[in-house]
GROMACS .gro file of C-alpha atoms in nm:
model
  230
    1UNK     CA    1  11.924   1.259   9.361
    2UNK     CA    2  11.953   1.026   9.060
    3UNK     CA    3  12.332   0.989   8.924
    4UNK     CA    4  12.232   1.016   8.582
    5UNK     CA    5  12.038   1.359   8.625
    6UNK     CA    6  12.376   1.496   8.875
    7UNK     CA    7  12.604   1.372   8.568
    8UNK     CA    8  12.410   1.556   8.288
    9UNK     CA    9  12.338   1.877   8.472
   10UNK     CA   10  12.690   1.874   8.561
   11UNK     CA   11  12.786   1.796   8.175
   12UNK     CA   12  12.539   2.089   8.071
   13UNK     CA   13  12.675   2.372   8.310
   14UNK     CA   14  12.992   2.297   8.204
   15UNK     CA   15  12.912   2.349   7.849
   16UNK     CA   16  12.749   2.660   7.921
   17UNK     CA   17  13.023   2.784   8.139
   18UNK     CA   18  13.279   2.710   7.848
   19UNK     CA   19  13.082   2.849   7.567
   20UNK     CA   20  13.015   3.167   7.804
   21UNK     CA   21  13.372   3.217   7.877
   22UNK     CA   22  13.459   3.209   7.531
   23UNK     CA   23  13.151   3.437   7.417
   24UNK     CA   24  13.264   3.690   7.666
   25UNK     CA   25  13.591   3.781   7.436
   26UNK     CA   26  13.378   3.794   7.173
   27UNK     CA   27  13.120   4.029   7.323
   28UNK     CA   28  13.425   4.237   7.478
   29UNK     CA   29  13.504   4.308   7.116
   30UNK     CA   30  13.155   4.413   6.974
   31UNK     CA   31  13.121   4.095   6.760
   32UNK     CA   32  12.776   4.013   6.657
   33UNK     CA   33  12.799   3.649   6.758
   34UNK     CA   34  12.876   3.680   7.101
   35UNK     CA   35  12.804   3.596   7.472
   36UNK     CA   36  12.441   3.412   7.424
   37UNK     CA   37  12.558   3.256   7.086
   38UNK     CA   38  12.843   3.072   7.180
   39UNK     CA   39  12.642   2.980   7.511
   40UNK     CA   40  12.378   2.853   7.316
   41UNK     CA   41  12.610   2.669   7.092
   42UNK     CA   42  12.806   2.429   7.345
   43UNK     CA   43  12.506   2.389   7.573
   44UNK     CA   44  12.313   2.218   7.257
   45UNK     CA   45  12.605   2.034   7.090
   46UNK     CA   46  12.674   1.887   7.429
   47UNK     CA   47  12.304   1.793   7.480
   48UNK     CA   48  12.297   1.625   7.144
   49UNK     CA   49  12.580   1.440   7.237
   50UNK     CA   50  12.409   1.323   7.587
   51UNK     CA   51  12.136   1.196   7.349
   52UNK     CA   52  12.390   0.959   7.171
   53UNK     CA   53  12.524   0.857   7.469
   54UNK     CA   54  12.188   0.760   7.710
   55UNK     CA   55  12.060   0.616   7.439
   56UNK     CA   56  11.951   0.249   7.564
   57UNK     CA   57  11.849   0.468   7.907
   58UNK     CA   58  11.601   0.693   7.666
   59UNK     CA   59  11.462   0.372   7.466
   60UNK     CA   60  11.502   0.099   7.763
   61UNK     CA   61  11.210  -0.131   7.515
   62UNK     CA   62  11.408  -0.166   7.196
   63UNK     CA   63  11.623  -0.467   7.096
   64UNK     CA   64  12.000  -0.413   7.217
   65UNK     CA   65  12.069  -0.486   6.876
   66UNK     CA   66  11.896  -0.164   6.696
   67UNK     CA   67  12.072   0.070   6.951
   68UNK     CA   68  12.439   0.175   6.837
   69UNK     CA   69  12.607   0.380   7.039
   70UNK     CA   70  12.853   0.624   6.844
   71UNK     CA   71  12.874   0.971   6.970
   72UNK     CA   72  13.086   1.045   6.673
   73UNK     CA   73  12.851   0.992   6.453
   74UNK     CA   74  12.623   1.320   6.594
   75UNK     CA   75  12.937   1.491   6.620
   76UNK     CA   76  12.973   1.507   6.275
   77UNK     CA   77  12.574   1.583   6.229
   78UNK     CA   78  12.673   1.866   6.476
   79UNK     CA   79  12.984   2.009   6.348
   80UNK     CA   80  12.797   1.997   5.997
   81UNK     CA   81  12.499   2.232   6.120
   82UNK     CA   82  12.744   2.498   6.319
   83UNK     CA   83  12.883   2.537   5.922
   84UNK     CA   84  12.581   2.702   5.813
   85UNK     CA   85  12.585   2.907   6.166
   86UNK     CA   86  12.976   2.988   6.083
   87UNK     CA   87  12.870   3.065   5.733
   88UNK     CA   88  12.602   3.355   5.868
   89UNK     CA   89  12.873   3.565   6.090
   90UNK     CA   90  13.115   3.595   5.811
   91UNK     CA   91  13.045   3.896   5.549
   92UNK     CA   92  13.230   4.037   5.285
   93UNK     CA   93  13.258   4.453   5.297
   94UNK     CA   94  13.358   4.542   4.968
   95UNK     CA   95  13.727   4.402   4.936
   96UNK     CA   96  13.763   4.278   5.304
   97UNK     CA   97  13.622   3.955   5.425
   98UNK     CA   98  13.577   3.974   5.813
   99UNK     CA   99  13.383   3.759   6.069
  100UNK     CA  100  13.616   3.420   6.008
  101UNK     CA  101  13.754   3.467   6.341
  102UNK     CA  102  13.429   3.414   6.527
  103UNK     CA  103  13.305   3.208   6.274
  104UNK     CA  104  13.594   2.947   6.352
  105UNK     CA  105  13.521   3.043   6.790
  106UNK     CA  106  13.179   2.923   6.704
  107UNK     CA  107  13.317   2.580   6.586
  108UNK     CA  108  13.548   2.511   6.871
  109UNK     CA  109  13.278   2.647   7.108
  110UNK     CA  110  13.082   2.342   6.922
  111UNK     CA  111  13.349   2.113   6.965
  112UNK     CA  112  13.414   2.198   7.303
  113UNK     CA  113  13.015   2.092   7.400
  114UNK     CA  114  13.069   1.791   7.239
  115UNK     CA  115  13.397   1.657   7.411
  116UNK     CA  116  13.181   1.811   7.734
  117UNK     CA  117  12.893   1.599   7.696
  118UNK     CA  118  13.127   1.286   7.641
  119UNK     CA  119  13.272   1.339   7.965
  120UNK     CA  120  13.595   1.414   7.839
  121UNK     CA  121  13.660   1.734   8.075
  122UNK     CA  122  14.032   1.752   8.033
  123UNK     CA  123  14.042   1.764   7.680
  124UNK     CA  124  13.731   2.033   7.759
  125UNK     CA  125  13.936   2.240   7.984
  126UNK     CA  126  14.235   2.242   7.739
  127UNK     CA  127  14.001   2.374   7.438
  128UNK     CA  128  13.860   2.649   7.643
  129UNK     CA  129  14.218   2.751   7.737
  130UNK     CA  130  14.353   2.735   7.440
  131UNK     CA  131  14.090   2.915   7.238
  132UNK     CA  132  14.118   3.192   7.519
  133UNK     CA  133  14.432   3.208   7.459
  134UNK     CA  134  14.407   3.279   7.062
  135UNK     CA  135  14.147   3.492   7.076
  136UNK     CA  136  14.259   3.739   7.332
  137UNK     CA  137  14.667   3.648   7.369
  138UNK     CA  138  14.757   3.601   7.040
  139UNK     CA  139  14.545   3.940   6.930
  140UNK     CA  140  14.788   4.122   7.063
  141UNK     CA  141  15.055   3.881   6.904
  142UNK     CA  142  14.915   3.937   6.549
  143UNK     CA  143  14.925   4.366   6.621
  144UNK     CA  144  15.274   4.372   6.735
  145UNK     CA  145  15.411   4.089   6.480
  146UNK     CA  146  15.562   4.282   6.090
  147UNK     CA  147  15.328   4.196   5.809
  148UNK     CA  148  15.241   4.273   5.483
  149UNK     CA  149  14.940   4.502   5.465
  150UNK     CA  150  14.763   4.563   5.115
  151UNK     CA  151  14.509   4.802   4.986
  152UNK     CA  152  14.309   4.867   4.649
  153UNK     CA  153  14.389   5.198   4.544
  154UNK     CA  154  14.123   5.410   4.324
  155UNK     CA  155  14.235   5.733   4.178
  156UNK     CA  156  14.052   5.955   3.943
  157UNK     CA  157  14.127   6.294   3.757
  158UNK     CA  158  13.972   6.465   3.440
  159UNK     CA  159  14.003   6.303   3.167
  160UNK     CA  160  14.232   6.576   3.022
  161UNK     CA  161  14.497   6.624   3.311
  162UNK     CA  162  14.560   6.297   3.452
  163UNK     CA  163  14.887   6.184   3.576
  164UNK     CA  164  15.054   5.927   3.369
  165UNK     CA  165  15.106   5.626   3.524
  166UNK     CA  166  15.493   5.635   3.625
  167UNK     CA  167  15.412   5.993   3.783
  168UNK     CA  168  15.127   5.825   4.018
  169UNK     CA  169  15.347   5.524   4.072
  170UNK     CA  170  15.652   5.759   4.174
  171UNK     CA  171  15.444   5.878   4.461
  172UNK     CA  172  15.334   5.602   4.578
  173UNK     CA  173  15.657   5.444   4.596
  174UNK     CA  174  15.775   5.799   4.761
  175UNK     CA  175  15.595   5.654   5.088
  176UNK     CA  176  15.733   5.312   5.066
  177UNK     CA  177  15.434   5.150   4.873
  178UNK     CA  178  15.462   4.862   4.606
  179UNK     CA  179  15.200   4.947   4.371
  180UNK     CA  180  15.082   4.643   4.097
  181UNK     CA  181  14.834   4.502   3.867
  182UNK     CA  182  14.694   4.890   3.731
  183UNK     CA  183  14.397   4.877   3.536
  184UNK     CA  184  14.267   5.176   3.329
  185UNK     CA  185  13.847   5.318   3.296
  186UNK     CA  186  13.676   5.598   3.150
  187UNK     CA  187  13.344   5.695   3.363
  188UNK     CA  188  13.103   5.960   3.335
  189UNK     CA  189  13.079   5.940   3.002
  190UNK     CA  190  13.443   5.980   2.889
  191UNK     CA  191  13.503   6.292   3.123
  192UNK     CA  192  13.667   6.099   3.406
  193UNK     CA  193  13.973   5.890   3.368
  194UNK     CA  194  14.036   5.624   3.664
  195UNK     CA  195  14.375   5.453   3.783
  196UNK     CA  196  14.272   5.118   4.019
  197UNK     CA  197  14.546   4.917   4.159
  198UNK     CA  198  14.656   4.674   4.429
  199UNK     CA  199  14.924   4.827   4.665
  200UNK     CA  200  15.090   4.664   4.918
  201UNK     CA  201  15.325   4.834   5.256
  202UNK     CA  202  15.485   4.652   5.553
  203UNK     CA  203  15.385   4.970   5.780
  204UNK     CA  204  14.989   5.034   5.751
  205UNK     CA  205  15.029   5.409   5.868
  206UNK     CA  206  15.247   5.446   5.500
  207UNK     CA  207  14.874   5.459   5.337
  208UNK     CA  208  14.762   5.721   5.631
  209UNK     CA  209  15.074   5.923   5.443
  210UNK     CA  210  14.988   5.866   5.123
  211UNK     CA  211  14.552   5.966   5.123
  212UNK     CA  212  14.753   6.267   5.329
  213UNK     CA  213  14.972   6.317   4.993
  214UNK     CA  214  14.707   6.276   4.761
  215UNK     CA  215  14.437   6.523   4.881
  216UNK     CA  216  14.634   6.747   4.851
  217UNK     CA  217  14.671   6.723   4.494
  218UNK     CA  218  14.434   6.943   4.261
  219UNK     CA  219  14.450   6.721   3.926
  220UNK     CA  220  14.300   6.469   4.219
  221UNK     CA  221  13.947   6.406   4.126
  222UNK     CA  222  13.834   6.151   4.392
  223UNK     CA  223  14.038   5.907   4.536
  224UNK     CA  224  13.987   5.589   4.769
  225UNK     CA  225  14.215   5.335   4.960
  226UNK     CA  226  14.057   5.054   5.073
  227UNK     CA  227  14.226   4.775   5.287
  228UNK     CA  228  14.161   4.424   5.172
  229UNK     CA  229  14.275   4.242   5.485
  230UNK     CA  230  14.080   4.035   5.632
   0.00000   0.00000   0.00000
């Protein structure tokens, strides 16, 4: 069997291997780019890269001089199309932004099939690992670790028995909430009178409290918290 062919097949299952490997996390956790994306993504960026690199084998007729041979160069035409790719798997959902994790496993799925199709396998092997790691390790890192956790808040009442602000504030900070930035509306033609603000908690089951806390209130309109973490 030719060397060449044994080499690229080998480079090519590889790539699809490590893209696979890596779209199996993502598939685990019901992302929409997952298992036959990132596949499809290494196995390609590490056959464009095979192109670069047999290049005086593809075109054995043209002058030595009009072939360069710089893999970099279609690794940065590569890494440039995944963007748009990256771009499509992110969406924003009212105040939360959420597919940048996958969009960024797409890219280092891409830059794993191109370090692949150089032959670099150790540097390959390393990537894989390491992105294993921060998806799926380091997920469970990020849920045990203290952080901030913020919310827009959205109260409404009638426009003739609202709470003033320092009374709505007061309960909110009653269940360890920082509330900030208020702004003030009148909807429904001047019947309803709104309260929107950011709040912010170290604890995220402090907002389960306080949507507890404010249903219960009759002046209480309508009411929403909405997370704005990514």
């Amino acid at each position: 069997m030719d060397e060449q062919f044994i080499t690229v097949a080998t480079r090519l299952t590889l790539s699809l291997l490590a893209g696979g490997i890596i779209g199996l996390e993502r598939t685990y956790h019901g992302r929409p780019a997952g298992f036959r994306t990132h596949v499809l993504v290494c196995t390609s960026s590490a056959l464009l890269v095979l192109v670069s690199v047999y290049q005086w084998e593809l075109l054995p007729h043209a002058p030595r001089e009009a072939i360069r041979i710089d893999p970099t160069r279609m690794a940065q035409g590569i890494m440039t199309g995944i963007g748009f790719l990256g771009a499509g798997v992110i969406v924003k959902e009212r105040l939360a932004v959420r597919g940048l994790t996958t969009a960024a496993s797409i890219w280092i799925t891409a830059a794993i099939g191109i370090v692949i199709g150089m032959g670099f396998y150790s540097a390959a092997g390393l990537g894989v690992t390491m992105a294993l790691g921060t998806l799926a390790v380091f997920r469970w890192v990020e849920s045990i670790m203290p952080a901030i956790r913020y919310a827009q808040l959205t109260v409404r009442f009638s426009r003739h028995s609202h709470l003033n602000q320092d009374e709505l504030v007061e309960i909110i900070r009653a269940h360890d909430i920082t509330a900030g930035g208020p702004s003030y509306q009148l909807e429904d033609e001047g019947r309803m009178f709104q309260y929107q603000m950011s709040i912010r908690t170290r604890n995220a089951v402090n907002l389960r409290y306080l949507a507890e806390t404010l249903s219960k209130m009759e002046q209480i309109q309508e009411f929403s918290i909405t997370p704005t973490r990514d």
